[in-house]
């Protein structure tokens, strides 16, 4: 048996060996720090027995796979500690994740004091250094084993496996957990870990299931890495839009209104109004026609589109088909409505492409456990559009949608912060989609060719398509590293048939058009959340709900401040006056804390010479200027949507 190591060297053995024994043969030091392995590129447990020639790479905590294994093992230590301290807690699942690990328990909510006690117990378990031993049981024996341990969630997981499945477990001391692995050989190599927080999480992510308690933690190879991460985490928390957006009075939420239904306060509403006007004007320049369609429709509409069969669980439905004459649902998307705008009159091939745009308020019945600030909500507004095109126009129009999306991202200053994904269907589950394999492969191929031609790097995601077509999803990560879809552009060769849409070609024949579903900037609420975190609340001037604050040195200059305010407002500049009888230093500090782009200090000299003393968060003290000069400069900055960089630390 020949084992090719990652440095290209080859080890030969006459008999089968476990990965750990091979690591030990290479060096005791390697075996001591080994966490898992890659066998022919696939992650494997250290206990895996190798019987044939293969390529083998031993992973330590310095490797991505090894660090994930370290964190997974730490999650088992967490579970053991919880069971030691709270014997009635029921175990659910405990995977590693990009930032560490978590474990779900059926238990009362955990306090910070509880987490501290659990951490202390984990340290005792790690110090004891139990070996992790893997064993397997047939499915029925595994069910009985977990029933005897009174772990109903584990029993449910096992029952979901095939009847002939062999179920694996890991034992560390008296603690046993259902797990596929991989795991380290013992717990004593866990050197640096921390429990971060706890929160509620529905079992299997479904709101109809039991609310469990999730404990989040992280682990690293070295204490220095952990300390660095904890400092980073504190910085992240200060940038979390859910915290910062509330502090800045951009939005709030109220329990009696409901989860996922944020209230945009005047400042946040102003920012979204600014973006909406910009997007609508830009789309009009690019040949889009505005529509305004109802917020709800009868179930009949969604049955034609296929949403009733494929998306009903995600909709807010009013009425019961068995008892009510008419059943309505709030719209989760605008496409079927705009199709009927198209169908209101007969179209010729000369009329195409037709580009419809709408600022659409949509409703989606997201699970309660998924709600978060402005990024995951139940009512939201998007820059939605549908292009009805001839097949020969499809590629160029699709490129145009990508160009519009890129323009929006670049203007907002986030063009370098995104990744592109070709979201494909899942051929293993064809019942989730309409249309056959041939149509899906063809349309996915067209999108792939467009992205390659434009030189856009992308990944492919199986099963991420909508039920009626593949799409390009433009993705971005929030401050915690969670990825969200910001913009979608979708190729649809199927729904025109569903809605009997056609145009008359040059031969007088009826022909089905193609459709592009797209957003230019995406969801306004999610974009606002993204911008809050991107800029830490220090938005580009054109987006700010307050662009200038006028600071009179004393109350006797309030009249001149009013004159300056009028001059700014005449030019559409969003400005206010701080006319309080406070010291000017206090007013400046507060304006800086409020992240105002410009402060205009006015006193006796400014009034006598018709000047303003300009301070900005970009360059600090910019000196005295006439009001006309300042207005010209800021109006140009707003008009061009300049993202002005910080030149010096403002004092």
XYZ file of C-alpha atoms in Angstrom, residues 66-82 93-105 112 115 118-123 126 177 182-184 190-199 213-221 226 229-230 233 480:
67
model
C -8.089 20.919 11.095
C -9.399 24.079 12.743
C -12.975 23.002 11.940
C -12.271 19.651 13.604
C -10.811 21.364 16.670
C -13.943 23.481 16.929
C -16.243 20.507 16.420
C -14.489 18.657 19.246
C -14.844 21.762 21.418
C -18.584 21.729 20.741
C -18.702 18.204 22.212
C -16.846 19.449 25.272
C -19.453 22.222 25.531
C -22.249 19.632 25.364
C -20.614 17.511 28.059
C -20.202 20.550 30.304
C -23.856 21.525 29.891
C -26.943 19.483 17.222
C -23.481 21.020 17.590
C -21.552 21.687 14.358
C -18.480 23.758 13.664
C -19.114 26.962 11.688
C -16.866 29.516 9.986
C -16.450 31.568 13.158
C -16.324 28.713 15.672
C -19.110 26.354 16.705
C -22.488 26.189 18.390
C -24.611 23.653 20.206
C -28.414 23.631 20.577
C -30.095 22.463 23.773
C -23.947 35.165 30.915
C -21.967 30.628 30.179
C -20.060 26.258 31.564
C -16.681 27.627 30.447
C -15.179 26.723 33.819
C -16.590 23.195 33.527
C -15.187 22.890 29.989
C -11.722 23.757 31.320
C -10.142 19.575 28.848
C -22.812 11.953 21.376
C -14.276 13.911 12.395
C -12.804 14.571 15.843
C -9.403 14.953 17.450
C -7.936 22.363 22.972
C -5.807 25.329 24.050
C -7.899 28.454 23.453
C -11.682 28.698 23.460
C -14.452 31.081 24.485
C -18.232 30.984 24.758
C -19.499 34.069 22.954
C -23.263 34.268 23.392
C -26.551 32.392 23.523
C -29.856 32.894 21.736
C -31.248 27.502 23.259
C -28.141 27.888 21.109
C -24.755 28.550 22.686
C -22.167 30.054 20.338
C -18.462 29.631 20.968
C -15.152 29.794 19.195
C -11.790 28.053 19.471
C -8.316 28.654 18.059
C -4.985 26.938 17.989
C -8.283 33.900 20.302
C -10.456 37.455 17.461
C -12.175 38.717 20.626
C -15.507 40.751 17.706
C -20.365 38.555 11.372
